[in-house]
GROMACS .gro file of C-alpha atoms in nm:
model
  316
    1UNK     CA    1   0.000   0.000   0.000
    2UNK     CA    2   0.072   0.386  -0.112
    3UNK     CA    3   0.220   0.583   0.173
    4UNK     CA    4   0.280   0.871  -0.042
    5UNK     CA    5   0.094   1.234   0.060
    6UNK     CA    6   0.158   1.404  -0.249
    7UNK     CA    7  -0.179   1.482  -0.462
    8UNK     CA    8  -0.247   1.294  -0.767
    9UNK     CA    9  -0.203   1.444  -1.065
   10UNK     CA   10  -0.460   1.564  -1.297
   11UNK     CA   11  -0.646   1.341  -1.559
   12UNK     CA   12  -0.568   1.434  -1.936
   13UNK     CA   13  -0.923   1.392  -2.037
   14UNK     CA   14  -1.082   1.618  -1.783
   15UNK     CA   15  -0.844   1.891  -1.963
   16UNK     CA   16  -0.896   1.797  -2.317
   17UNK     CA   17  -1.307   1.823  -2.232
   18UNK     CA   18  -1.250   2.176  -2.048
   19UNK     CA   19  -1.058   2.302  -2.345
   20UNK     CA   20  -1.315   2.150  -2.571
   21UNK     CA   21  -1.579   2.296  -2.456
   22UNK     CA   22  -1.423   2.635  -2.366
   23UNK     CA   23  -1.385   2.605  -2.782
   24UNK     CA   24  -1.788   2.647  -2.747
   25UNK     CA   25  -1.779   2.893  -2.554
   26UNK     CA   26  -1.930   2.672  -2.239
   27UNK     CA   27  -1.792   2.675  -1.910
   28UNK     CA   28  -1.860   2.354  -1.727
   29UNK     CA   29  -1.843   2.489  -1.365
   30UNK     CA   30  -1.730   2.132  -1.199
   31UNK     CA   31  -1.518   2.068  -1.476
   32UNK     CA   32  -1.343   2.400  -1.393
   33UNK     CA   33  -1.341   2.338  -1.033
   34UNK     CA   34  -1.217   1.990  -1.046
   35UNK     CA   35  -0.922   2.094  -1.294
   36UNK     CA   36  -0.859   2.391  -1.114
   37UNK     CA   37  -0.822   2.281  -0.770
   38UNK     CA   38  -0.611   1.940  -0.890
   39UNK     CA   39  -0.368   2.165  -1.040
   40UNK     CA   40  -0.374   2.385  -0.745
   41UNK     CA   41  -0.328   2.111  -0.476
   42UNK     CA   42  -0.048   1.963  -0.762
   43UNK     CA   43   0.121   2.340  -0.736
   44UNK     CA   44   0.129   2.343  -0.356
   45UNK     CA   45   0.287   1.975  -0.332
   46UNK     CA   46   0.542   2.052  -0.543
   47UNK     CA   47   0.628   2.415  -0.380
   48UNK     CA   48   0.601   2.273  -0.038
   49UNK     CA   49   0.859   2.009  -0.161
   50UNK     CA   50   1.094   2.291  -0.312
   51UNK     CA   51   1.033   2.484   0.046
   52UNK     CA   52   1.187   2.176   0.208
   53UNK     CA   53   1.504   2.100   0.008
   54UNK     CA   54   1.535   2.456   0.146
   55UNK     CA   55   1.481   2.387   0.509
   56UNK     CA   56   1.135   2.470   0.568
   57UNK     CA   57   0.942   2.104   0.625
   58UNK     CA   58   0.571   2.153   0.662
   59UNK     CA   59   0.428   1.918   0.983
   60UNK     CA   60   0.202   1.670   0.861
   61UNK     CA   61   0.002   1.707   1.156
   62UNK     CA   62  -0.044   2.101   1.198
   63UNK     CA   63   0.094   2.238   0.929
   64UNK     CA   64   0.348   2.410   1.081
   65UNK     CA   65   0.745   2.470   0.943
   66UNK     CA   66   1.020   2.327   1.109
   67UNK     CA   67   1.326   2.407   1.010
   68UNK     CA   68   1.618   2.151   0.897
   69UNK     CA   69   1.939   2.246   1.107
   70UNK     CA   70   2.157   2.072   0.894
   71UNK     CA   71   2.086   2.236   0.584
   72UNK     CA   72   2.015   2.590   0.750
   73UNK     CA   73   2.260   2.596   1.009
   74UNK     CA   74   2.541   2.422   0.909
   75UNK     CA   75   2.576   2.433   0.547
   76UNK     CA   76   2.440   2.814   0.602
   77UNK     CA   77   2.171   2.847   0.322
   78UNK     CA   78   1.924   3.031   0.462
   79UNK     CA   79   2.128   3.383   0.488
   80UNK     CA   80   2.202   3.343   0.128
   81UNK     CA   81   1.801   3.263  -0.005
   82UNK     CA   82   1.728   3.569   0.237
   83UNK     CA   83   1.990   3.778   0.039
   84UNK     CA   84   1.838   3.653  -0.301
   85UNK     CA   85   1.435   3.737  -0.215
   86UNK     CA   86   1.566   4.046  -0.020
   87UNK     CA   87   1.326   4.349  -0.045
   88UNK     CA   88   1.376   4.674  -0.163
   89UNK     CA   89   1.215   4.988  -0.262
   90UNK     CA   90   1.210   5.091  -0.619
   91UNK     CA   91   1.409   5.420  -0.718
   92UNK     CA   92   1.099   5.523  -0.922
   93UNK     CA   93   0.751   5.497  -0.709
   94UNK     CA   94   0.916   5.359  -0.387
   95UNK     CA   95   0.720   5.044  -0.398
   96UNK     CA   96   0.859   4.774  -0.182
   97UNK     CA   97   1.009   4.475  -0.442
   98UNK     CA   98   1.258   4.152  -0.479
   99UNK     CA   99   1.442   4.067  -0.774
  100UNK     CA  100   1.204   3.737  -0.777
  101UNK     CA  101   0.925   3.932  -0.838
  102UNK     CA  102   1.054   4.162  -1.095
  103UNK     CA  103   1.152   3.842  -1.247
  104UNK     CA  104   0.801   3.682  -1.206
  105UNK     CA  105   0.571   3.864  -1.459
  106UNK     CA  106   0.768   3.798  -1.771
  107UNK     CA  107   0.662   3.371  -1.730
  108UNK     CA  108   0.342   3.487  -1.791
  109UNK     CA  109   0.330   3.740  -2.004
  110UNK     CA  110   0.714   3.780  -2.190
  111UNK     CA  111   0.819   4.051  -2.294
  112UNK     CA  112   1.158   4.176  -2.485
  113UNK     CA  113   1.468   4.251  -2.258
  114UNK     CA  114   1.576   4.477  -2.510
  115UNK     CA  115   1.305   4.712  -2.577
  116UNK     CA  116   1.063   4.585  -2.386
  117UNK     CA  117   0.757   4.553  -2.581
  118UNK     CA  118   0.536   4.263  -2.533
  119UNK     CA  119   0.597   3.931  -2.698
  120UNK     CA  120   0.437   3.714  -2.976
  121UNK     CA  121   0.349   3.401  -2.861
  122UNK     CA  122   0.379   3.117  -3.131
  123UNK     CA  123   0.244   2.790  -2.959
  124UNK     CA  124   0.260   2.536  -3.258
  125UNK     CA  125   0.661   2.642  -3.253
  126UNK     CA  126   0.663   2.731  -2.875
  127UNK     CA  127   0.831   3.005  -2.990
  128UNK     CA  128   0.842   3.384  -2.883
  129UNK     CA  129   0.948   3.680  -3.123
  130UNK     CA  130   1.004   4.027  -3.103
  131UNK     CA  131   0.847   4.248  -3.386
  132UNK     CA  132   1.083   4.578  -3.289
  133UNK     CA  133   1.382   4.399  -3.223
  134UNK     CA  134   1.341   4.091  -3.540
  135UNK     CA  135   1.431   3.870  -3.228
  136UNK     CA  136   1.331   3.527  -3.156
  137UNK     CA  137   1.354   3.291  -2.850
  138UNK     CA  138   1.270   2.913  -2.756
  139UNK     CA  139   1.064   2.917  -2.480
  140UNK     CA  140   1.264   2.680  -2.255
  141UNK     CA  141   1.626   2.933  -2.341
  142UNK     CA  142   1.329   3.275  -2.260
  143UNK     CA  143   1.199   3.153  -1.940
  144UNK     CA  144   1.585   3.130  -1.797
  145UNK     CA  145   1.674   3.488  -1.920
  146UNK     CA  146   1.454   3.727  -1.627
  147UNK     CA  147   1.614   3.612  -1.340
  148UNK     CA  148   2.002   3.652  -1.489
  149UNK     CA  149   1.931   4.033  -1.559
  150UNK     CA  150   2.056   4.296  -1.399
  151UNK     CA  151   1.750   4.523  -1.526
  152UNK     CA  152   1.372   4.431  -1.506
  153UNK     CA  153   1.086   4.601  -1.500
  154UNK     CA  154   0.914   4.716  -1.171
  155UNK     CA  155   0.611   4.499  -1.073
  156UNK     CA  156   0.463   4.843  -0.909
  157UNK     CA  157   0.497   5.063  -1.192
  158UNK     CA  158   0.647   4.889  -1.481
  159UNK     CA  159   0.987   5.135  -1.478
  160UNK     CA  160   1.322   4.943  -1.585
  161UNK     CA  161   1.520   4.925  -1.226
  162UNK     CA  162   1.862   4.771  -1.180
  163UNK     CA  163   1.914   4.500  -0.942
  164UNK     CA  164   2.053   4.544  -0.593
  165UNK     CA  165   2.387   4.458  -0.511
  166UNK     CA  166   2.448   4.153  -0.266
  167UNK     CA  167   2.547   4.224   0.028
  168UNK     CA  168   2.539   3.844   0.175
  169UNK     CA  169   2.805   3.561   0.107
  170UNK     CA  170   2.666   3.262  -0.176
  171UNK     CA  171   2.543   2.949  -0.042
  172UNK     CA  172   2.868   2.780   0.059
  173UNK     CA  173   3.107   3.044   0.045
  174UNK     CA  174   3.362   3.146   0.295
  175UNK     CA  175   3.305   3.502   0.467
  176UNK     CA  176   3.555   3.729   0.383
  177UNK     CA  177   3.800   3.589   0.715
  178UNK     CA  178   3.755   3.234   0.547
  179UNK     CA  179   3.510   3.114   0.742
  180UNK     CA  180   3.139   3.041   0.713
  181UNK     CA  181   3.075   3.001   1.098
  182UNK     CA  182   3.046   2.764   1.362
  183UNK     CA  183   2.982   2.368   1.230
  184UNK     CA  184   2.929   2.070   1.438
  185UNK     CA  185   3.230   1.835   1.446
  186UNK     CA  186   3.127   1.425   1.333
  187UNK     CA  187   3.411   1.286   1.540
  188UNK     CA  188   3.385   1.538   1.869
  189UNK     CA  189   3.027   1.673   1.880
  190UNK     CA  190   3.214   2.038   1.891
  191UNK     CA  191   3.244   2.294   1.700
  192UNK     CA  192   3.503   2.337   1.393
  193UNK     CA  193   3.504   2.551   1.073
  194UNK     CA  194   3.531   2.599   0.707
  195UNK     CA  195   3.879   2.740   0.623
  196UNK     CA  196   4.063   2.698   0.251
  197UNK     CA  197   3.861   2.455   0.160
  198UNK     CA  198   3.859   2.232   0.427
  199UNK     CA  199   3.656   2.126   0.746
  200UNK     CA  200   3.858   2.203   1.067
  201UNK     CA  201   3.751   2.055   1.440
  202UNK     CA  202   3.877   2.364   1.681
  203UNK     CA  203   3.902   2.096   1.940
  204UNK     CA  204   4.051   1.759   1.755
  205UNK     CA  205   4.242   1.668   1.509
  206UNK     CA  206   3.976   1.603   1.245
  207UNK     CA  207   3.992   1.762   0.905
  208UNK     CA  208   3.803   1.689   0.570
  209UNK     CA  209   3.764   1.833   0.266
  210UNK     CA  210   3.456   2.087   0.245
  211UNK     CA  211   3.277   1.909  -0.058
  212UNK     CA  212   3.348   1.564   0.113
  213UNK     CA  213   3.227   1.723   0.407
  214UNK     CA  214   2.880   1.881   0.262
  215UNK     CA  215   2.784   1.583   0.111
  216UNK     CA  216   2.821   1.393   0.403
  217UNK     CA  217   2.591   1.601   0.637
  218UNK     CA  218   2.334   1.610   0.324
  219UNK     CA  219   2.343   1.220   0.335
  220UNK     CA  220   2.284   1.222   0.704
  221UNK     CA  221   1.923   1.142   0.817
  222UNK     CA  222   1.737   1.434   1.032
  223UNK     CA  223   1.551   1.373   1.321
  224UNK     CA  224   1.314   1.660   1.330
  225UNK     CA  225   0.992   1.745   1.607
  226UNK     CA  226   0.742   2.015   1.512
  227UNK     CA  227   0.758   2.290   1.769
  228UNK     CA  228   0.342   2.374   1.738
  229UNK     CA  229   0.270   2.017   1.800
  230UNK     CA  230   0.528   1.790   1.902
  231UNK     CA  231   0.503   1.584   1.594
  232UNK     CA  232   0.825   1.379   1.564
  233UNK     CA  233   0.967   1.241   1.247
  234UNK     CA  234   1.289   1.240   0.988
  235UNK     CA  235   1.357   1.386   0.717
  236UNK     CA  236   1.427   1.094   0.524
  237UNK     CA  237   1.042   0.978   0.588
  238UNK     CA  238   0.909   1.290   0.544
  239UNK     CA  239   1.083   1.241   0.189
  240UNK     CA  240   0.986   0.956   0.085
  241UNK     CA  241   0.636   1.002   0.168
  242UNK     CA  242   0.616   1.349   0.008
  243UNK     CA  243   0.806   1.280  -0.332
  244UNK     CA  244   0.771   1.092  -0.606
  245UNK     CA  245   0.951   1.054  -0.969
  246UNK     CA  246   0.766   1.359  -1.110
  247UNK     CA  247   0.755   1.593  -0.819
  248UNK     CA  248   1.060   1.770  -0.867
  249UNK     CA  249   1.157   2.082  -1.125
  250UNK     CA  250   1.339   2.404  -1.176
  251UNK     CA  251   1.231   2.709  -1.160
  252UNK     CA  252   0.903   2.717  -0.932
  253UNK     CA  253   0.822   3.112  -1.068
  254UNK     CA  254   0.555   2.999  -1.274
  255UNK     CA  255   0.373   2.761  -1.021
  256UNK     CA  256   0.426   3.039  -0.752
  257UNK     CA  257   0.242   3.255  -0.952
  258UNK     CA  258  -0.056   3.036  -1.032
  259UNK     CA  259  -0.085   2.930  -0.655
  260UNK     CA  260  -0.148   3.305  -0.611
  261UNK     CA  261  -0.370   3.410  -0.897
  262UNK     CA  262  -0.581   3.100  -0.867
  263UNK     CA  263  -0.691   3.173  -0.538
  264UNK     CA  264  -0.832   3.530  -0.605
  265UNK     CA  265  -1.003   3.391  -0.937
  266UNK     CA  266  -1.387   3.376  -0.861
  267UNK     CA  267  -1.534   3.393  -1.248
  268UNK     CA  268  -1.536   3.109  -1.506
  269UNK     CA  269  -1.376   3.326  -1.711
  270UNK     CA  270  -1.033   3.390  -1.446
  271UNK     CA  271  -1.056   3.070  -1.377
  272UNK     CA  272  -0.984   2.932  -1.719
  273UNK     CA  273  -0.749   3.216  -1.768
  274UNK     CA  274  -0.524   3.077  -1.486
  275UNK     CA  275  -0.547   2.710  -1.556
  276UNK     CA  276  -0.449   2.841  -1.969
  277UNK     CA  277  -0.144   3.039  -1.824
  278UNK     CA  278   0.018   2.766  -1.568
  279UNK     CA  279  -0.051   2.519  -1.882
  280UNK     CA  280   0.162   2.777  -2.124
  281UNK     CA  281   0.442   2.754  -1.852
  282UNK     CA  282   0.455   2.375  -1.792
  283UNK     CA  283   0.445   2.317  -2.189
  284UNK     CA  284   0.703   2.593  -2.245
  285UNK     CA  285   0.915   2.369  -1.988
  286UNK     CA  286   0.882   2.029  -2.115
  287UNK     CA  287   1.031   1.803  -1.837
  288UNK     CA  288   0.717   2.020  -1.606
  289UNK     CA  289   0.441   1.843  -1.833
  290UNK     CA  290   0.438   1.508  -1.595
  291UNK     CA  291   0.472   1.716  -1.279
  292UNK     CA  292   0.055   1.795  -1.345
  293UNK     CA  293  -0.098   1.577  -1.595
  294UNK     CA  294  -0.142   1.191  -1.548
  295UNK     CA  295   0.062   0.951  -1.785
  296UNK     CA  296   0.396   0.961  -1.947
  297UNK     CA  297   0.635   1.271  -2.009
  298UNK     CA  298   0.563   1.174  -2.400
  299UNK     CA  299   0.172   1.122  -2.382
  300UNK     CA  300   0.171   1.452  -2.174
  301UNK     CA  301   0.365   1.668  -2.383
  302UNK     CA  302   0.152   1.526  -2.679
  303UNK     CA  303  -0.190   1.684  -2.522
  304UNK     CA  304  -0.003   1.997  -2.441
  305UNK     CA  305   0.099   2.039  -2.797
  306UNK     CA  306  -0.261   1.956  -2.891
  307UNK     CA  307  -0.381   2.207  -2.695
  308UNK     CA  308  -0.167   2.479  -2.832
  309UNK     CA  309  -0.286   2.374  -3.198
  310UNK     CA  310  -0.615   2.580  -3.102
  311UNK     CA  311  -0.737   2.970  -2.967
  312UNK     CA  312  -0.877   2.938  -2.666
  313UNK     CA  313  -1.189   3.182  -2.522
  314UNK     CA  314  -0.977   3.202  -2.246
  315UNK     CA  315  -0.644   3.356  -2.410
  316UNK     CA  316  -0.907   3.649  -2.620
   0.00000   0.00000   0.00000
């Protein structure tokens, strides 16, 4: 028997009929619903999966986080994803921003990073082109371009800004006095250090090389206990039971997004707009079809590609 928590994924037929009929202009409102809300619960397993590679686990009894030490503390990646989403105002109308969310918009609607003006969308090619610029981009090569600029467009007021400067070290990396803080010695229970590349005990005599070092502690089972209510469990469980072979992906921008929109959309209409734009993303990211839609990566892909043979109501 199953011990797996993740959500099942959606049935292609259900979306084949919704897209079908949305050809008709009818909006079946359980059809809606139950493709809707499958891809929604879909979305959240997957970002509550990315959330824990991170070091946030979510308590399957209360739903609260608890954070992995050994990925947080000792291997010290929570400064850096705090320096990555930090927040800042915008130079031109002083709204409060990251470069995520700057980065955000342009998986649903693309535009050119050049001049700027909105792109053409070609699904049979999954293609986007510039008019202005006589520029043309693969989706899968576009949707890795926003978040490796240095200027994007404010989400506030649409201005061009220029990303921040870090001022945090990269997951990993030694501080500027070559080390990356206090780590918890294997052999001595104490506390040693990164320096030069190495793992140092302050207190023995052990030493190992930092990548050797890393991959041990990543290989080392968690015992973790929920702080709200006392749940107690490992991280290698908590795996297991919330993974599977098509959970993982990339870039989660696109997901994050829907998860958002979907939960403010309260019209047929939004509905279908939503469930069209998270379908654009997934098929411009081929290895993403399987993550949602029940069978194969090939059969998958294939309805995708079907889909984007047609106009939709929902894209007018």
């Amino acid at each position: 028997m199953s011990t797996k928590k993740t959500s099942e994924r959606v049935r292609p037929w259900r979306i084949r009929r919704l897209y079908m009929l949305d050809r008709q202009g009818i909006y079946d409102d359980n059809l809606l619903l139950e493709v809707g809300w499958g891809l929604f619960a879909r979305a959240q397993d997957v970002l509550a999966f990315h959330r824990a590679l991170r070091g946030e686990v979510t308590c399957d009894k209360c739903g609260s986080v608890v954070h992995r030490s050994i990925l947080n503390r000792q291997l010290n990646t929570r400064k850096a994803e705090e320096a990555r989403t930090r927040r800042f105002p915008c130079p031109s109308c002083g709204g409060i921003t990251s470069w995520p969310e700057c980065a955000s918009p342009l998986t649903k609607k693309p535009r050119c990073l050049r001049c700027w003006d909105p792109l053409k969308w070609h699904y049979s090619t999954n293609t986007l082109s510039c008019a202005r610029c006589d520029r043309e981009w693969k989706w899968n090569a576009y949707s890795k371009l926003p978040k490796r600029q240095t200027r994007l467009p404010c989400p506030h007021c649409g201005d061009i800004i220029r990303r921040p400067k870090r001022d945090s070290p990269k997951p990993n990396q030694a501080t500027p006095d070559g080390e990356s803080g206090e780590l918890e010695c294997p052999s001595c229970g104490r506390s040693g250090t990164r320096h030069e590349g190495s793992f140092k005990c302050a207190h023995c005599e052990y030493e190992r090389p930092w990548r050797a070092f890393a991959k041990m502690l990543r290989r080392k089972d968690e015992h973790l206990e929920c702080g709200e209510c006392g749940h107690s469990f490992t991280w290698h469980t908590w795996r297991q039971e919330h993974s599977d072979a098509n959970i993982r992906t990339g870039n989660t921008a696109g997901i994050r997004a829907f998860v958002s929109q979907w939960k403010t959309a309260k019209t047929p209409q939004t509905q279908m707009i939503e469930i069209d734009n998270l379908l654009h993303v997934i098929h411009g990211r081929g290895a993403m079809a399987a993550v949602f839609i029940e069978g194969t990566q090939q059969t998958a892909t294939e309805l995708l590609d079907e889909l984007a043979g047609h106009d939709t109501t929902a894209t007018k």
